[in-house]
Amino acid sequence: MTTPTEDDTPPARPTARPARELEAPDLDAPHLAAQNPAAAPRRGSKAWLIPLLTLLLGLAVGAGIGLGWGRWWQPQPTVIASAPLQATADWPTASGNVTVEVTPQGERYVIAQISTPPPRDGYRQIWLVSEDGQGYYPLGAMVGDERRFPLPPGVDLSAYPTVEVSYQLVNGRPGPSGDTMLRGTLG
């Protein structure tokens, strides 16, 4: 029997790792970041996002309150005339009403709210009509079911007391078509 020598003995297993191997890798090291881009440190943190969103929300709420308060204390327009609009025989399902308002600055508006069948080949025109039914003052085309028309200072509502909604063809003729949908007298 021979005596074992150093060369014949299997190496002993290490029982503990050196402290250097147990440390976390230095992710800031440029050579490691280049090898694994996911391990690179984040350039920007999102910690600023919550305070920014809070600030924006606060500004939005403040602006909403400020605008609401600003409208609340301002004088509202005064209604100086109104009229329910009656359907004509050719347009029995049409309905609507008209009001005339004056703002604190003295501007007058005719507000028309109407419900009519949709015009197929034309549009709906709003007119002020003289007492004798011969004079027509065009306010404008009705777009949608409600519209505000500015009323120029020279238009005397006592000379044009009737409001008429007519169906107009797109034919280049600017005058009333004679196809009246709704009519009412301001009072």
Coordinates of C-alpha atoms in Angstrom, one line a residue:
M1 CA 0.0 0.0 0.0
T2 CA 1.1 3.3 -0.9
T3 CA 0.7 6.5 1.0
P4 CA -1.4 9.1 -0.8
T5 CA 0.5 12.0 -2.0
E6 CA -0.6 15.6 -2.5
D7 CA -1.1 14.9 -6.2
D8 CA -3.5 12.0 -5.5
T9 CA -5.8 13.9 -3.1
P10 CA -8.9 15.5 -4.6
P11 CA -9.0 19.2 -3.9
A12 CA -11.1 20.3 -1.0
R13 CA -14.4 21.9 -1.7
P14 CA -14.6 25.5 -0.5
T15 CA -17.1 25.9 2.3
A16 CA -17.7 29.6 1.8
R17 CA -17.6 32.0 -1.0
P18 CA -15.3 34.9 -0.7
A19 CA -17.0 38.2 0.3
R20 CA -16.2 39.8 -3.0
E21 CA -18.3 37.2 -4.9
L22 CA -21.3 37.9 -2.6
E23 CA -21.5 41.6 -3.3
A24 CA -24.0 42.9 -5.8
P25 CA -22.5 43.8 -9.1
D26 CA -21.8 47.5 -9.8
L27 CA -24.4 48.3 -12.4
D28 CA -23.0 51.8 -12.9
A29 CA -19.9 50.3 -14.3
P30 CA -19.8 51.2 -18.0
H31 CA -18.6 47.7 -19.1
L32 CA -21.6 46.0 -17.4
A33 CA -24.1 48.4 -18.8
A34 CA -22.8 47.9 -22.3
Q35 CA -23.1 44.1 -21.9
N36 CA -26.7 44.2 -20.6
P37 CA -28.7 47.4 -21.5
A38 CA -31.6 46.3 -19.2
A39 CA -29.2 46.4 -16.3
A40 CA -28.3 50.0 -17.1
P41 CA -29.6 52.5 -14.6
R42 CA -32.7 54.5 -15.6
R43 CA -31.9 57.9 -16.8
G44 CA -35.1 59.7 -15.6
S45 CA -37.3 58.8 -12.7
K46 CA -41.0 59.2 -12.9
A47 CA -41.2 60.7 -9.4
W48 CA -41.9 64.1 -10.9
L49 CA -45.1 62.8 -12.6
I50 CA -47.4 62.7 -9.6
P51 CA -46.6 66.3 -8.5
L52 CA -47.0 67.5 -12.0
L53 CA -50.4 65.8 -12.5
T54 CA -51.5 67.2 -9.1
L55 CA -50.4 70.7 -10.2
L56 CA -52.2 70.4 -13.5
L57 CA -55.4 69.1 -11.8
G58 CA -55.3 72.0 -9.4
L59 CA -54.9 74.5 -12.2
A60 CA -57.8 73.0 -14.1
V61 CA -60.1 73.1 -11.0
G62 CA -59.0 76.6 -10.2
A63 CA -59.7 77.8 -13.8
G64 CA -63.1 76.1 -13.8
I65 CA -64.0 77.8 -10.5
G66 CA -62.7 81.1 -11.7
L67 CA -64.5 81.0 -15.0
G68 CA -67.7 79.9 -13.3
W69 CA -67.4 82.7 -10.7
G70 CA -66.7 85.2 -13.5
R71 CA -69.9 84.2 -15.3
W72 CA -72.0 84.1 -12.1
W73 CA -71.5 87.7 -11.2
Q74 CA -71.9 89.1 -14.7
P75 CA -75.3 90.5 -15.6
Q76 CA -77.3 88.2 -17.8
P77 CA -79.0 89.3 -21.0
T78 CA -82.6 90.5 -20.6
V79 CA -85.4 89.0 -22.7
I80 CA -87.3 91.8 -24.4
A81 CA -89.6 89.8 -26.7
S82 CA -90.5 86.2 -27.4
A83 CA -92.9 84.3 -29.6
P84 CA -94.0 80.7 -29.9
L85 CA -93.7 79.6 -33.6
Q86 CA -96.8 77.9 -35.1
A87 CA -96.4 75.3 -37.9
T88 CA -98.1 76.0 -41.2
A89 CA -100.4 73.5 -43.0
D90 CA -97.6 72.3 -45.2
W91 CA -95.2 71.6 -42.3
P92 CA -97.5 70.2 -39.5
T93 CA -94.8 68.6 -37.5
A94 CA -92.6 71.7 -37.3
S95 CA -92.4 73.6 -33.9
G96 CA -90.3 76.2 -32.3
N97 CA -89.9 79.5 -30.4
V98 CA -88.0 82.7 -30.7
T99 CA -86.7 85.1 -28.0
V100 CA -85.0 88.5 -28.4
E101 CA -82.4 89.3 -25.8
V102 CA -80.4 92.5 -25.1
T103 CA -77.1 92.2 -23.4
P104 CA -75.8 94.6 -20.7
Q105 CA -73.7 96.2 -23.5
G106 CA -76.8 96.9 -25.6
E107 CA -76.3 94.2 -28.2
R108 CA -79.5 92.5 -29.3
Y109 CA -79.8 88.9 -30.4
V110 CA -82.6 86.8 -31.8
I111 CA -82.4 83.2 -30.5
A112 CA -84.3 80.7 -32.6
Q113 CA -85.1 77.2 -31.4
I114 CA -86.8 75.1 -33.9
S115 CA -87.6 71.5 -34.7
T116 CA -88.5 70.7 -38.3
P117 CA -88.0 67.8 -40.7
P118 CA -84.5 68.0 -42.2
P119 CA -84.4 69.9 -45.4
R120 CA -83.5 67.7 -48.3
D121 CA -82.5 70.0 -51.2
G122 CA -82.3 73.3 -49.3
Y123 CA -82.0 75.0 -46.0
R124 CA -84.1 76.8 -43.4
Q125 CA -83.9 80.7 -43.4
I126 CA -85.0 82.9 -40.5
W127 CA -86.8 86.2 -41.4
L128 CA -88.2 89.2 -39.7
V129 CA -91.4 90.2 -41.5
S130 CA -93.0 93.7 -41.5
E131 CA -96.6 94.3 -40.2
D132 CA -98.0 94.4 -43.7
G133 CA -96.2 91.2 -44.7
Q134 CA -94.5 92.9 -47.6
G135 CA -91.1 93.6 -46.0
Y136 CA -88.6 90.8 -45.1
Y137 CA -85.4 91.2 -43.2
P138 CA -83.1 88.1 -43.4
L139 CA -81.5 87.1 -40.2
G140 CA -79.6 84.1 -41.6
A141 CA -79.7 80.4 -42.3
M142 CA -80.7 78.0 -39.5
V143 CA -77.9 75.5 -38.8
G144 CA -79.0 72.8 -36.3
D145 CA -81.9 73.3 -34.0
E146 CA -80.8 76.5 -32.2
R147 CA -79.0 79.6 -33.3
R148 CA -78.2 83.1 -32.1
F149 CA -78.6 85.8 -34.7
P150 CA -77.1 89.3 -34.0
L151 CA -79.7 92.0 -34.6
P152 CA -78.2 95.2 -36.0
P153 CA -79.0 98.4 -34.2
G154 CA -81.0 99.9 -37.1
V155 CA -83.6 97.1 -37.2
D156 CA -86.8 98.2 -35.4
L157 CA -88.7 95.2 -34.0
S158 CA -91.9 97.2 -33.9
A159 CA -91.7 97.5 -37.7
Y160 CA -90.8 93.8 -38.1
P161 CA -92.9 92.1 -35.4
T162 CA -93.3 88.7 -37.1
V163 CA -90.6 85.9 -37.2
E164 CA -90.9 83.4 -40.1
V165 CA -88.9 80.3 -40.8
S166 CA -89.0 79.3 -44.5
Y167 CA -87.7 76.4 -46.5
Q168 CA -85.3 77.8 -49.1
L169 CA -84.0 76.0 -52.2
V170 CA -80.3 76.4 -53.1
N171 CA -81.1 78.2 -56.3
G172 CA -79.3 81.5 -55.9
R173 CA -82.5 83.5 -55.2
P174 CA -81.9 85.5 -52.0
G175 CA -85.6 86.4 -51.3
P176 CA -88.2 84.4 -49.4
S177 CA -89.3 81.2 -51.1
G178 CA -92.9 81.4 -50.0
D179 CA -92.6 78.0 -48.5
T180 CA -93.2 79.0 -44.8
M181 CA -92.6 76.3 -42.2
L182 CA -93.1 78.3 -39.0
R183 CA -94.5 81.8 -38.1
G184 CA -95.0 83.7 -34.9
T185 CA -95.5 87.3 -33.7
L186 CA -93.1 88.8 -31.1
G187 CA -94.7 90.0 -28.0

